[in-house]
Short mmCIF file of C-alpha atoms and ligand atoms in Angstrom, two decimals:
data_model
loop_
_atom_site.label_atom_id
_atom_site.label_comp_id
_atom_site.label_asym_id
_atom_site.label_seq_id
_atom_site.Cartn_x
_atom_site.Cartn_y
_atom_site.Cartn_z
CA MET A 6 -8.49 -23.15 10.77
CA ASN A 7 -12.19 -23.97 10.91
CA ALA A 8 -14.34 -20.96 11.76
CA PRO A 9 -16.22 -21.44 15.00
CA ASP A 10 -20.00 -21.32 15.00
CA ALA A 11 -21.69 -17.95 15.23
CA PRO A 12 -21.77 -16.73 18.83
CA VAL A 13 -24.92 -17.71 20.69
CA MET A 14 -23.94 -16.91 24.28
CA ASP A 15 -25.18 -14.03 26.35
CA ALA A 16 -22.11 -11.80 26.62
CA GLY A 17 -23.29 -10.51 30.00
CA ALA A 18 -23.34 -13.84 31.81
CA THR A 19 -20.59 -16.01 33.25
CA VAL A 20 -20.46 -19.09 31.04
CA ASP A 21 -19.11 -22.53 31.91
CA HIS A 22 -17.42 -23.97 28.83
CA GLY A 23 -16.40 -27.20 30.53
CA ALA A 24 -12.67 -26.64 30.28
CA PHE A 25 -12.90 -23.02 31.46
CA ARG A 26 -15.30 -20.25 32.39
CA THR A 27 -15.61 -16.77 30.91
CA VAL A 28 -16.41 -13.89 33.24
CA PRO A 29 -17.45 -10.74 31.32
CA LEU A 30 -15.60 -7.60 32.37
CA ALA A 31 -17.74 -5.13 30.41
CA PRO A 32 -21.10 -5.39 28.65
CA LEU A 33 -19.85 -5.11 25.07
CA VAL A 34 -16.26 -6.35 25.02
CA GLY A 35 -13.81 -8.34 27.13
CA ALA A 36 -13.97 -11.37 29.43
CA ARG A 37 -11.61 -13.02 31.89
CA ILE A 38 -10.92 -16.73 31.58
CA GLU A 39 -11.01 -18.88 34.69
CA GLY A 40 -9.63 -22.38 34.50
CA PRO A 41 -6.47 -24.29 33.66
CA ARG A 42 -3.46 -22.92 31.81
CA LEU A 43 -4.26 -22.28 28.17
CA THR A 44 -1.77 -24.93 27.08
CA GLU A 45 -3.78 -27.60 28.90
CA LEU A 46 -6.85 -27.08 26.70
CA ASP A 47 -7.74 -30.01 24.46
CA GLU A 48 -9.23 -29.69 20.97
CA ALA A 49 -12.74 -29.07 22.28
CA GLY A 50 -11.37 -26.49 24.71
CA VAL A 51 -9.58 -24.65 21.90
CA LEU A 52 -12.79 -24.61 19.85
CA ALA A 53 -14.64 -23.18 22.86
CA LEU A 54 -11.89 -20.60 23.28
CA ARG A 55 -12.30 -19.46 19.67
CA ARG A 56 -16.06 -19.27 20.15
CA ALA A 57 -15.65 -17.21 23.32
CA LEU A 58 -13.31 -14.84 21.50
CA GLY A 59 -16.02 -14.38 18.87
CA VAL A 60 -18.42 -13.31 21.59
CA HIS A 61 -16.15 -11.07 23.67
CA GLY A 62 -13.55 -9.73 21.20
CA VAL A 63 -10.77 -9.94 23.79
CA LEU A 64 -10.07 -12.58 26.43
CA PHE A 65 -7.78 -12.24 29.44
CA ALA A 66 -5.99 -15.26 30.91
CA PRO A 67 -4.18 -14.22 34.10
CA ARG A 68 -0.79 -15.56 35.22
CA GLN A 69 -0.03 -17.89 32.31
CA HIS A 70 3.76 -17.39 32.15
CA LEU A 71 3.94 -19.03 28.72
CA ASP A 72 7.40 -19.79 27.39
CA ALA A 73 8.04 -18.83 23.76
CA ASP A 74 7.05 -22.23 22.34
CA GLU A 75 3.82 -22.26 24.38
CA HIS A 76 3.10 -18.67 23.36
CA LYS A 77 3.46 -19.58 19.68
CA ARG A 78 1.31 -22.69 20.14
CA VAL A 79 -1.56 -20.68 21.62
CA ALA A 80 -1.37 -18.10 18.82
CA SER A 81 -1.36 -20.85 16.18
CA TRP A 82 -4.89 -21.82 17.23
CA PHE A 83 -6.20 -18.62 15.63
CA GLY A 84 -4.71 -18.51 12.13
CA GLU A 85 -2.82 -20.45 9.50
CA ALA A 86 0.52 -18.70 9.99
CA LEU A 87 2.39 -16.74 12.64
CA GLU A 88 3.45 -13.18 11.95
CA ARG A 89 7.11 -12.35 11.42
CA HIS A 90 7.40 -8.64 12.00
CA PRO A 91 9.51 -7.04 9.25
CA PHE A 92 11.26 -4.40 11.32
CA GLY A 93 10.21 -4.68 14.99
CA ARG A 94 12.54 -6.25 17.56
CA THR A 95 11.88 -9.97 18.01
CA LEU A 96 13.31 -12.93 19.91
CA ALA A 97 14.92 -14.18 16.66
CA ASP A 98 18.29 -14.45 18.41
CA GLN A 99 16.69 -17.04 20.72
CA GLY A 100 15.15 -18.92 17.78
CA HIS A 101 11.75 -17.22 17.98
CA PRO A 102 11.36 -14.62 15.19
CA GLU A 103 7.57 -14.88 15.67
CA VAL A 104 7.79 -13.30 19.14
CA LEU A 105 7.62 -9.52 18.85
CA VAL A 106 9.12 -7.51 21.70
CA ILE A 107 7.01 -4.50 22.67
CA GLN A 108 9.14 -2.27 24.81
CA LYS A 109 9.06 1.26 26.10
CA SER A 110 12.21 2.34 27.91
CA PRO A 111 12.02 4.40 31.10
CA ASN A 112 13.71 7.24 29.21
CA ALA A 113 11.14 7.35 26.40
CA GLY A 114 9.05 9.96 28.23
CA ARG A 115 5.93 10.92 26.38
CA THR A 116 7.02 9.55 23.02
CA THR A 117 4.02 7.83 21.49
CA THR A 118 4.49 4.10 20.99
CA THR A 119 1.33 2.07 21.51
CA ASP A 120 -0.74 4.88 23.03
CA VAL A 121 -2.96 5.53 20.04
CA TRP A 122 -6.13 3.64 19.15
CA HIS A 123 -5.20 1.16 16.45
CA HIS A 124 -5.57 -2.22 14.85
CA ASP A 125 -2.25 -4.03 14.42
CA VAL A 126 -0.27 -4.02 11.16
CA THR A 127 -3.07 -2.77 8.92
CA GLY A 128 -0.49 -1.56 6.40
CA ARG A 129 -0.61 -5.11 5.07
CA GLU A 130 -3.05 -6.73 2.67
CA HIS A 131 -3.52 -9.42 5.31
CA PRO A 132 -3.31 -7.87 8.77
CA THR A 133 -3.11 -10.23 11.71
CA GLN A 134 -6.40 -11.86 12.74
CA VAL A 135 -5.66 -12.53 16.38
CA SER A 136 -2.88 -11.35 18.69
CA VAL A 137 -1.71 -13.05 21.87
CA LEU A 138 0.08 -10.58 24.16
CA GLN A 139 1.87 -11.57 27.37
CA ALA A 140 3.14 -9.12 29.97
CA VAL A 141 6.73 -9.45 31.13
CA GLN A 142 6.95 -6.20 33.08
CA VAL A 143 4.37 -3.45 33.03
CA PRO A 144 4.51 -0.32 35.20
CA PHE A 145 1.56 0.52 37.44
CA GLY A 146 -1.09 2.22 35.35
CA ALA A 147 0.30 1.13 31.98
CA ASP A 148 -2.87 -0.79 31.19
CA THR A 149 -4.20 -1.73 27.78
CA MET A 150 -7.67 -0.79 26.58
CA TRP A 151 -9.81 -2.37 23.89
CA ALA A 152 -12.97 -1.09 22.20
CA SER A 153 -15.58 -3.04 20.25
CA THR A 154 -15.52 -2.01 16.59
CA ALA A 155 -18.87 -3.69 15.85
CA ALA A 156 -20.51 -1.70 18.64
CA ALA A 157 -18.72 1.41 17.35
CA TYR A 158 -20.29 0.94 13.93
CA GLU A 159 -23.70 0.07 15.34
CA ARG A 160 -23.76 3.25 17.47
CA LEU A 161 -23.20 5.51 14.49
CA PRO A 162 -26.22 7.41 13.20
CA TYR A 163 -27.71 6.13 9.96
CA ALA A 164 -26.11 8.85 7.83
CA LEU A 165 -22.61 8.14 9.14
CA LYS A 166 -23.10 4.39 8.74
CA MET A 167 -23.95 5.02 5.10
CA LEU A 168 -21.00 7.37 4.71
CA PHE A 169 -18.42 4.99 6.18
CA LEU A 170 -19.83 2.01 4.29
CA ASN A 171 -18.78 3.83 1.13
CA LEU A 172 -15.23 4.77 2.12
CA ASP A 173 -11.88 3.10 1.63
CA VAL A 174 -8.84 4.07 3.68
CA GLU A 175 -5.16 3.91 2.76
CA HIS A 176 -2.97 2.39 5.49
CA ASP A 177 0.78 3.03 5.49
CA THR A 178 3.16 1.79 8.17
CA LEU A 179 5.90 4.34 7.46
CA TYR A 180 3.39 7.19 7.54
CA GLY A 181 2.15 6.07 10.95
CA LEU A 182 5.65 5.74 12.41
CA LEU A 183 6.63 9.20 11.16
CA ARG A 184 3.36 10.82 12.20
CA HIS A 185 3.69 9.62 15.78
CA GLY A 186 7.43 10.29 16.05
CA GLN A 187 8.40 6.64 16.44
CA ILE A 188 11.30 6.74 13.99
CA ARG A 189 13.66 9.60 13.33
CA SER A 190 16.92 8.29 11.91
CA THR A 191 17.29 8.32 8.15
CA GLN A 192 18.59 4.74 8.26
CA ARG A 193 15.42 3.46 9.97
CA ILE A 194 13.17 5.51 7.70
CA VAL A 195 14.85 4.06 4.62
CA HIS A 196 14.74 0.53 6.05
CA THR A 197 11.02 0.85 6.87
CA ALA A 198 10.25 2.36 3.46
CA GLU A 199 11.90 -0.65 1.82
CA GLN A 200 9.33 -2.92 3.51
CA ALA A 201 6.63 -1.00 1.57
CA GLU A 202 3.78 -1.88 3.94
CA ARG A 203 0.88 -0.12 2.27
CA ALA A 204 -2.66 -1.38 1.76
CA THR A 205 -6.15 -0.05 1.16
CA HIS A 206 -9.00 -1.42 3.28
CA PRO A 207 -12.72 -0.59 3.56
CA ALA A 208 -13.57 1.76 6.43
CA VAL A 209 -16.18 -0.81 7.50
CA VAL A 210 -15.46 -4.52 7.18
CA ARG A 211 -17.58 -7.65 7.53
CA HIS A 212 -16.17 -9.85 10.29
CA PRO A 213 -15.38 -13.24 8.73
CA VAL A 214 -16.65 -15.21 11.76
CA SER A 215 -19.41 -13.18 13.40
CA GLY A 216 -20.70 -11.57 10.19
CA ARG A 217 -21.02 -8.25 12.06
CA LEU A 218 -19.98 -4.99 10.43
CA CYS A 219 -16.96 -3.46 12.17
CA LEU A 220 -15.58 0.06 11.93
CA PHE A 221 -12.02 -0.40 10.67
CA VAL A 222 -10.30 2.97 10.99
CA GLY A 223 -7.47 3.60 13.43
CA ASN A 224 -5.24 6.43 14.48
CA ALA A 225 -1.89 4.76 13.82
CA TRP A 226 -1.47 3.63 10.23
CA CYS A 227 -4.33 5.38 8.40
CA ARG A 228 -2.90 7.90 5.93
CA ARG A 229 -5.93 9.14 4.05
CA VAL A 230 -9.41 8.33 2.84
CA VAL A 231 -9.45 7.38 -0.83
CA ASP A 232 -10.61 10.19 -3.16
CA CYS A 233 -10.60 12.74 -0.32
CA THR A 234 -8.26 15.63 0.35
CA ALA A 235 -5.94 15.50 3.35
CA ASP A 236 -8.24 17.87 5.26
CA GLN A 237 -11.34 15.84 4.45
CA SER A 238 -9.51 12.65 5.39
CA GLU A 239 -8.48 13.98 8.79
CA LEU A 240 -12.05 14.97 9.59
CA LEU A 241 -13.53 11.67 8.50
CA MET A 242 -10.94 9.58 10.33
CA ARG A 243 -11.43 11.68 13.45
CA LEU A 244 -15.16 10.96 13.34
CA ALA A 245 -14.44 7.23 13.17
CA ASN A 246 -11.65 7.21 15.74
CA ASP A 247 -13.68 9.18 18.26
CA MET A 248 -15.93 6.13 18.60
CA SER A 249 -13.09 4.19 20.28
CA ARG A 250 -13.08 6.81 23.03
CA VAL A 251 -16.67 6.06 24.08
CA PRO A 252 -16.33 4.44 27.53
CA GLU A 253 -19.34 2.16 27.07
CA LEU A 254 -17.55 0.45 24.17
CA GLN A 255 -14.35 -0.23 26.13
CA VAL A 256 -12.69 -2.64 28.50
CA ARG A 257 -9.42 -2.02 30.36
CA TRP A 258 -6.93 -4.57 31.66
CA SER A 259 -4.36 -3.88 34.41
CA TRP A 260 -1.42 -6.18 33.75
CA ARG A 261 0.49 -8.44 36.09
CA PRO A 262 3.53 -10.41 34.90
CA GLY A 263 2.48 -13.51 32.98
CA ASP A 264 -1.00 -12.23 32.12
CA VAL A 265 -2.10 -13.01 28.57
CA ALA A 266 -4.59 -11.09 26.42
CA ILE A 267 -6.00 -12.64 23.25
CA TRP A 268 -7.81 -10.25 20.92
CA ASP A 269 -9.50 -10.21 17.57
CA ASN A 270 -7.80 -7.58 15.42
CA LEU A 271 -10.93 -6.80 13.38
CA ALA A 272 -13.55 -6.96 16.12
CA THR A 273 -11.58 -4.70 18.44
CA THR A 274 -9.22 -1.75 18.41
CA HIS A 275 -6.75 -1.17 21.25
CA TYR A 276 -4.70 1.45 23.08
CA GLY A 277 -1.63 0.76 25.22
CA VAL A 278 -1.56 3.27 28.06
CA SER A 279 2.07 4.33 28.37
CA GLY A 280 2.18 4.95 32.11
CA ASP A 281 5.12 7.37 31.87
CA SER A 282 6.32 6.09 35.24
CA GLY A 283 10.06 5.79 34.67
CA VAL A 284 9.80 1.98 34.62
CA GLU A 285 10.38 -0.13 31.53
CA ARG A 286 7.24 -1.50 29.87
CA LEU A 287 7.91 -4.90 28.30
CA LEU A 288 5.48 -7.32 26.66
CA HIS A 289 5.76 -10.11 24.09
CA ARG A 290 3.29 -10.57 21.25
CA VAL A 291 2.67 -13.44 18.86
CA SER A 292 0.03 -12.91 16.18
CA ALA A 293 -1.71 -15.21 13.74
CA TRP A 294 -2.88 -14.48 10.21
CA SER A 295 -4.20 -16.41 7.24
CA PRO A 296 -3.42 -15.85 3.54
CA GLY A 297 -7.11 -16.26 2.69
CA VAL A 298 -8.42 -13.77 5.24
CA ARG A 299 -8.25 -10.02 4.75
CA PRO A 300 -10.47 -7.09 5.75
CA SER A 301 -13.26 -7.03 3.20
CA LEU A 302 -16.78 -5.85 2.55
CA ASP A 303 -19.48 -6.68 0.04
CA ARG A 304 -20.39 -3.02 -0.19
CA ALA A 305 -23.58 -3.32 -2.21
CA SER A 306 -24.96 -5.97 0.12
CA ALA A 307 -24.09 -3.97 3.25
CA VAL A 308 -25.71 -0.83 1.85
CA ARG A 309 -28.87 -2.79 0.95
CA GLU A 310 -29.00 -4.19 4.48
CA LEU A 311 -28.66 -0.75 5.99
CA MET A 312 -31.35 0.73 3.76
CA ALA A 313 -33.68 -2.16 4.55
CA ALA A 314 -33.13 -1.65 8.27
CA GLY A 315 -33.87 2.05 7.84
CA ALA A 316 -32.89 4.74 10.30
FE1 LIG B 426 -1.05 -2.88 18.92
#
């Protein structure tokens, strides 16, 4: 995939891209797409879509009703390969192992599933770059929220920027699932442990397209900060994760069936509001990744930049 040019648009203005328009929904993150179905975009339209994603972090395309093949085609525009989730339920029995089923049953009550701020699958060396999520059935109020991780970093005081620039964080899928009570049976714990999804990533990463520094700490899969005690880790990760809760950094989308959200997994973090309404929540996700792209940071260069910019 060729990287789109650096964003040059004003994120606060409606922009006509020819094939579609983007209507910003919040000053720092999120825009709605107006235009034809995504699958009708030609090559230039796809390039414009990638560029718009670089500006807004998450794009919303209402009422797409993509079938599985169309869903996979749209996701393939954003990475070299499509994710095959190692243990989540998929549509493999229908020939689509790349389509992950995100489901919360009406009986799940307050069990945490997606209702923590997180980046997807960061327990891997190569987390997904872009996710394409389509609503099948979402209860009233079970919205999804995104927050800009570049804005989160930029709003930190100088001292905390310097601190987080120098931290690495261990991510562990099994730890996250256990911590949030998502798996309980010994069989599932053993099965998940066998996947061994563990990786260490910088707490701040350089976005490969925009070049912006992004805070890359979540509340799902992060186990501990390297070289810190458990207590120190909890405090540091709380400091980082609290930034996602700042309303000015967020956008919120209320789903209707067939709506599609496309988000950058480094430039944003997200939170699926559970709703707890007694109605099943069901969405399908296809994500793209690339073997040559992983969260990374030239630490010395970033520190020099920060010191040059001063407080
Ligand atoms: Fe997620």
